[in-house]
Amino acid sequence: MVKSSTDKATGFEKCFEYINTVIFEDSDTASKAVAREVARLIREKQDNQQYCVLGLATGSSPKGLYAELVRLHREEGLSFANVISFNLDEYYPMEYDSINSYVRFMKELLFDHVDIQVQNCHIPDGTLSKQEISEYCSDYESKIEARGGIDLQILGIGGNGHIGFNESGSLQNSRTRLVALDYMTRVAASKDFLGLINTPRTAITLGVKKIMEAKQVILMAWGEKKSHVVKSTVEGEVSSKVPASYLQEHNQVTFVLDKEASSQLTRVQSPWLLENMVWTDKMIRKAVLGLALRLKKPILMLTDDDYIENGMSDLLAEEGTSYDINIKVFNKLQNTITVWPGGKPGSDDSK
Ligand code: F6R
């Protein structure tokens, strides 16, 4: 089913995206917007004398968010006294004070700088014996349930579409558990562990089920290297191959992207498929080149039907015939070649 809705932030008509997605100029601005939403929720809960249960992520994506939350605490009096946090995951095995532990990460980036109560911070324990893990994981979930579930879950996304450490193949009803890390995940982590050989093979992760039960979810993704997985998550089918795609079935989720992470989305790649375009020369060139590449045809061989069947009939109506568009774009490209065989200098090659 194709959903058509309007992005509230941009007024953009969407019909390819199955997840509410907002694009910001850069990750800094985006992180600040997410921090404002987290702060709004914490304050709303405070006003109602309630705890605010946050699901937190580590990695590079939430660093700007945590920095802004610390600033809001220091400069604008945002209190974390009513916050209860549950982190998504931890490498296993992992000592608390190890340089790569998520306990250390959270302390250094957030917990040590705000007034959150230590007993309210929960991070999966990487020091347990293997025999203890299963019971520990079901206790972790019980603690979340005892607090009424997660109010807001913050997520990043792995290059393979993982959320938490729910790697490709994880089921939608998967529970909190010990998992084997994907090769791709280990390669991404290996720079922090000074090589693949030192990178853990396993981790404890919150299961997809608890993530999906969160009342609200915000997933952040920055940079071009996330653009392909963002596209398949937002526009592709729901599949265990890309566990983040399960979020299409969550009714309160927002993906927050910077420009680079959004660069493969249809609305960015082929905006003419989504809205009434004002066809500038630059846009015509981009669209025609894209069409030729997709259909594997030379530009001069594109037909009226090619344009009509690929959502560009308004361009055709505006410009006349495929011949007119083709030759216009062809000449533009040809004129960028300054030496032979770009055309005889001064000759009329517009037909
Ligand atoms: C970390 C976590 C992971 C990361 C993901 C993206 O707690 O759960 O799913 O969010 O691997 O990592 P970065 O943000 O480093 O690109």
XYZ file of C-alpha atoms and ligand atoms in Angstrom:
367
model
C 0.000 0.000 0.000
C 1.299 3.437 -0.888
C 0.856 5.904 1.925
C 0.509 9.541 0.995
C 0.959 12.104 3.690
C 2.499 15.487 4.201
C 5.701 15.945 6.162
C 4.603 18.433 8.823
C 8.040 20.003 9.058
C 8.621 20.567 5.366
C 5.126 20.498 3.867
C 6.473 17.917 1.453
C 4.046 15.509 -0.132
C 5.269 11.993 0.346
C 4.038 8.812 -1.227
C 7.106 6.583 -1.162
C 7.943 6.824 2.525
C 6.403 4.487 5.073
C 7.997 6.236 8.051
C 7.606 9.846 9.143
C 10.970 11.312 8.125
C 12.317 14.774 8.758
C 15.447 16.111 7.069
C 17.685 18.764 8.605
C 20.491 20.757 7.063
C 23.090 19.103 9.340
C 23.362 16.722 12.281
C 24.010 19.534 14.719
C 20.702 21.267 14.042
C 18.959 17.899 13.976
C 20.426 16.804 17.330
C 19.254 20.050 18.911
C 15.729 19.464 17.605
C 15.737 15.955 19.095
C 17.061 17.337 22.398
C 14.181 19.825 22.474
C 11.723 16.957 22.060
C 13.395 14.940 24.855
C 13.375 18.015 27.122
C 9.716 18.706 26.316
C 8.789 15.175 27.345
C 10.866 15.260 30.555
C 9.216 18.563 31.567
C 5.731 17.359 30.674
C 6.270 14.336 32.930
C 7.632 16.581 35.680
C 4.536 18.760 35.495
C 2.450 15.636 36.059
C 4.762 14.343 38.842
C 5.668 11.337 36.713
C 8.857 9.533 35.837
C 10.086 9.853 32.269
C 11.389 6.511 30.972
C 13.978 6.997 28.254
C 15.467 4.263 26.083
C 18.993 5.369 25.208
C 21.486 4.474 22.500
C 25.258 4.784 22.253
C 27.527 5.110 19.200
C 28.268 8.260 17.253
C 24.683 9.200 16.318
C 23.425 10.390 19.749
C 26.592 12.279 20.759
C 25.208 15.661 19.648
C 21.933 14.938 21.415
C 23.676 14.185 24.725
C 25.863 17.279 24.407
C 22.764 19.427 23.906
C 20.941 17.774 26.824
C 23.931 18.550 29.064
C 23.820 22.151 27.852
C 20.070 22.356 28.530
C 20.734 21.060 32.054
C 23.556 23.525 32.721
C 22.189 26.606 31.040
C 18.432 26.176 31.034
C 17.874 24.234 34.249
C 16.568 21.033 32.658
C 16.450 18.501 35.498
C 16.860 14.754 35.025
C 15.704 13.940 38.546
C 12.573 12.238 37.205
C 14.377 10.359 34.402
C 14.764 6.594 34.381
C 16.940 5.325 31.576
C 17.416 1.935 29.952
C 20.246 1.580 27.496
C 19.799 -0.565 24.443
C 22.890 -2.671 24.606
C 26.377 -3.503 25.794
C 29.199 -5.542 24.318
C 29.762 -8.895 25.971
C 32.024 -9.526 27.722
C 32.794 -5.982 28.861
C 34.124 -4.481 32.099
C 32.344 -1.343 33.330
C 35.460 0.830 33.239
C 36.871 -0.463 29.961
C 37.539 2.306 27.443
C 34.883 0.874 25.093
C 32.180 0.055 27.616
C 28.815 1.689 27.119
C 28.696 2.297 30.888
C 31.701 4.525 30.483
C 30.296 6.116 27.317
C 27.040 7.075 29.052
C 28.796 8.396 32.138
C 31.235 10.488 30.133
C 28.698 11.906 27.700
C 25.600 12.289 29.842
C 25.125 10.774 33.277
C 28.101 12.452 35.004
C 26.966 15.883 33.800
C 23.282 15.912 34.745
C 21.296 15.278 37.916
C 20.010 11.821 36.972
C 20.001 9.420 39.931
C 22.555 6.642 39.564
C 20.070 3.966 40.597
C 17.780 5.088 37.759
C 20.356 4.385 35.024
C 20.231 0.898 33.546
C 22.724 -0.526 31.073
C 22.960 -4.222 30.171
C 25.709 -5.801 32.267
C 28.675 -7.062 30.269
C 30.376 -8.637 33.291
C 27.915 -11.470 33.942
C 28.739 -15.120 33.529
C 27.070 -16.746 30.508
C 24.769 -18.735 32.776
C 23.422 -15.582 34.372
C 22.545 -13.762 31.153
C 19.188 -15.269 30.308
C 17.633 -14.522 33.710
C 19.286 -11.094 33.762
C 17.713 -10.261 30.390
C 14.201 -11.162 31.465
C 14.723 -9.093 34.659
C 15.837 -6.159 32.475
C 12.560 -6.362 30.562
C 10.565 -6.732 33.818
C 12.174 -3.558 35.152
C 11.076 -1.686 32.029
C 7.563 -3.071 32.387
C 7.463 -2.149 36.086
C 8.088 1.469 35.045
C 5.204 1.343 32.599
C 7.339 0.800 29.474
C 9.633 3.147 27.585
C 8.169 6.599 26.936
C 10.723 7.592 24.309
C 13.231 5.301 22.641
C 16.273 6.908 21.002
C 17.858 4.836 18.234
C 20.700 4.902 15.746
C 20.815 2.544 12.775
C 23.595 0.174 11.727
C 24.809 0.037 8.129
C 23.019 -3.332 7.897
C 19.768 -1.935 9.327
C 20.262 -3.143 12.893
C 18.583 -1.370 15.802
C 20.198 -1.958 19.166
C 22.269 -5.000 18.300
C 19.325 -6.726 16.646
C 21.205 -7.765 13.550
C 19.742 -8.846 10.199
C 17.571 -11.901 10.790
C 16.267 -10.733 14.178
C 12.573 -11.364 14.576
C 9.989 -8.742 15.391
C 9.140 -10.489 18.653
C 12.762 -11.034 19.693
C 13.482 -10.577 23.400
C 16.386 -9.068 25.266
C 19.214 -11.534 24.822
C 22.838 -12.357 24.078
C 23.497 -12.050 20.331
C 26.366 -12.673 17.945
C 27.490 -9.501 16.211
C 27.431 -9.240 12.449
C 30.739 -9.011 10.593
C 29.709 -5.540 9.332
C 28.941 -4.368 12.877
C 32.279 -5.665 14.125
C 34.153 -3.965 11.283
C 32.401 -0.659 12.132
C 33.363 -1.101 15.806
C 36.879 -2.326 15.117
C 38.427 1.157 14.967
C 37.455 1.659 18.629
C 38.933 -1.706 19.593
C 42.148 -1.221 17.637
C 41.426 -3.976 15.149
C 38.893 -6.664 14.344
C 40.759 -9.243 16.343
C 40.064 -7.339 19.589
C 36.440 -6.521 18.718
C 33.840 -8.456 20.733
C 31.877 -11.126 18.916
C 28.826 -10.882 21.125
C 26.633 -8.338 22.892
C 23.544 -8.119 25.064
C 20.739 -6.217 23.358
C 17.218 -5.138 24.108
C 14.989 -7.176 21.777
C 12.960 -5.724 18.911
C 9.758 -6.392 20.875
C 10.558 -3.960 23.680
C 11.744 -1.348 21.186
C 8.454 -1.660 19.310
C 6.530 -1.337 22.578
C 8.079 2.087 23.287
C 5.401 4.778 23.155
C 7.513 7.001 20.928
C 10.639 6.307 18.872
C 13.169 8.694 17.345
C 15.854 7.243 15.087
C 18.773 9.453 14.099
C 21.041 8.855 11.106
C 23.857 11.021 9.835
C 26.116 10.903 6.847
C 26.147 9.501 3.366
C 27.189 6.051 4.520
C 23.754 5.608 6.128
C 21.829 6.822 3.054
C 21.270 3.422 1.433
C 20.073 1.670 4.576
C 17.846 4.664 5.383
C 16.247 4.391 1.946
C 15.577 0.666 2.250
C 14.218 1.120 5.777
C 11.927 4.031 4.921
C 10.859 3.019 1.406
C 11.437 -0.728 1.240
C 9.492 -3.724 2.486
C 9.293 -4.704 6.128
C 11.821 -7.487 6.440
C 13.942 -9.227 9.044
C 16.918 -8.508 6.776
C 16.590 -4.846 7.800
C 15.280 -4.942 11.387
C 14.829 -1.148 11.431
C 12.098 -1.638 8.796
C 9.892 -3.113 11.551
C 9.497 0.499 12.650
C 7.177 1.020 9.670
C 4.656 -0.735 11.898
C 5.152 1.626 14.847
C 2.577 4.407 15.044
C 4.719 7.044 16.740
C 8.115 6.992 15.072
C 10.192 9.738 13.486
C 13.402 9.369 11.528
C 15.608 12.414 11.900
C 18.197 12.733 9.129
C 20.841 15.116 7.974
C 21.002 15.959 4.261
C 23.605 13.300 3.487
C 21.672 10.472 5.153
C 18.562 11.474 3.180
C 20.384 11.653 -0.139
C 19.056 8.349 -1.532
C 15.393 8.965 -0.697
C 13.111 9.217 -3.715
C 12.000 12.697 -2.668
C 15.619 13.839 -2.941
C 16.729 11.696 -5.897
C 13.620 12.070 -8.064
C 11.422 14.830 -6.636
C 9.477 14.996 -9.894
C 7.851 11.697 -8.937
C 6.258 13.316 -5.899
C 5.192 16.847 -6.556
C 4.439 19.322 -9.283
C 7.865 20.454 -10.344
C 9.060 23.774 -11.549
C 11.376 22.300 -14.194
C 14.640 24.217 -14.111
C 17.322 23.341 -16.675
C 19.398 21.723 -13.940
C 16.482 19.561 -12.814
C 15.680 18.562 -16.405
C 19.281 17.495 -16.909
C 19.301 15.458 -13.704
C 15.974 13.797 -14.514
C 16.825 12.960 -18.126
C 20.261 11.612 -17.275
C 18.761 9.527 -14.478
C 16.120 8.169 -16.855
C 18.680 7.260 -19.521
C 20.860 5.516 -16.963
C 17.941 3.646 -15.449
C 16.605 2.478 -18.814
C 20.158 1.883 -20.114
C 19.410 3.921 -23.267
C 21.314 6.724 -24.952
C 19.648 10.090 -24.276
C 18.739 10.590 -27.943
C 16.821 7.270 -27.960
C 14.420 8.150 -25.124
C 10.826 8.065 -26.348
C 7.600 9.816 -25.328
C 6.511 6.570 -23.653
C 9.719 6.433 -21.622
C 8.912 9.852 -20.187
C 5.241 9.058 -19.577
C 5.891 5.675 -17.967
C 8.482 7.132 -15.604
C 6.445 9.903 -14.029
C 7.720 12.729 -16.273
C 4.681 13.384 -18.432
C 4.368 16.944 -17.110
C 7.850 17.679 -18.446
C 6.831 16.209 -21.781
C 3.694 18.358 -21.844
C 5.748 21.439 -21.046
C 8.563 20.852 -23.530
C 6.682 19.325 -26.495
C 8.144 15.971 -27.508
C 10.820 13.605 -26.261
C 12.876 14.698 -29.276
C 12.869 18.318 -28.029
C 13.895 17.340 -24.502
C 16.502 14.829 -25.647
C 18.273 17.176 -28.030
C 18.204 20.024 -25.494
C 19.887 17.922 -22.820
C 22.195 16.277 -25.330
C 23.382 19.671 -26.606
C 23.951 20.884 -23.063
C 26.202 17.918 -22.357
C 27.873 18.115 -25.736
C 28.711 21.764 -25.142
C 30.554 20.868 -21.972
C 33.084 19.005 -24.127
C 35.509 21.614 -25.352
C 37.560 19.466 -27.718
C 36.787 17.020 -30.526
C 34.405 15.074 -30.670
C 32.365 17.691 -28.814
C 31.261 19.277 -32.079
C 32.801 21.583 -34.621
C 33.370 25.023 -33.076
C 30.684 27.478 -34.201
C 28.581 24.867 -36.046
C 24.807 24.465 -35.519
C 24.315 21.025 -33.951
C 20.945 21.722 -32.352
C 19.071 19.304 -34.681
C 24.198 1.506 20.004
C 23.259 0.811 19.126
C 23.535 0.661 17.673
C 23.942 1.979 16.999
C 24.186 1.776 15.518
C 24.654 3.058 14.859
O 23.688 1.532 21.301
O 22.289 0.351 19.598
O 22.382 0.151 17.046
O 22.918 2.904 17.196
O 25.153 0.793 15.323
O 25.905 3.384 15.344
P 26.550 4.823 15.050
O 25.634 5.806 15.718
O 27.887 4.764 15.711
O 26.580 4.986 13.588
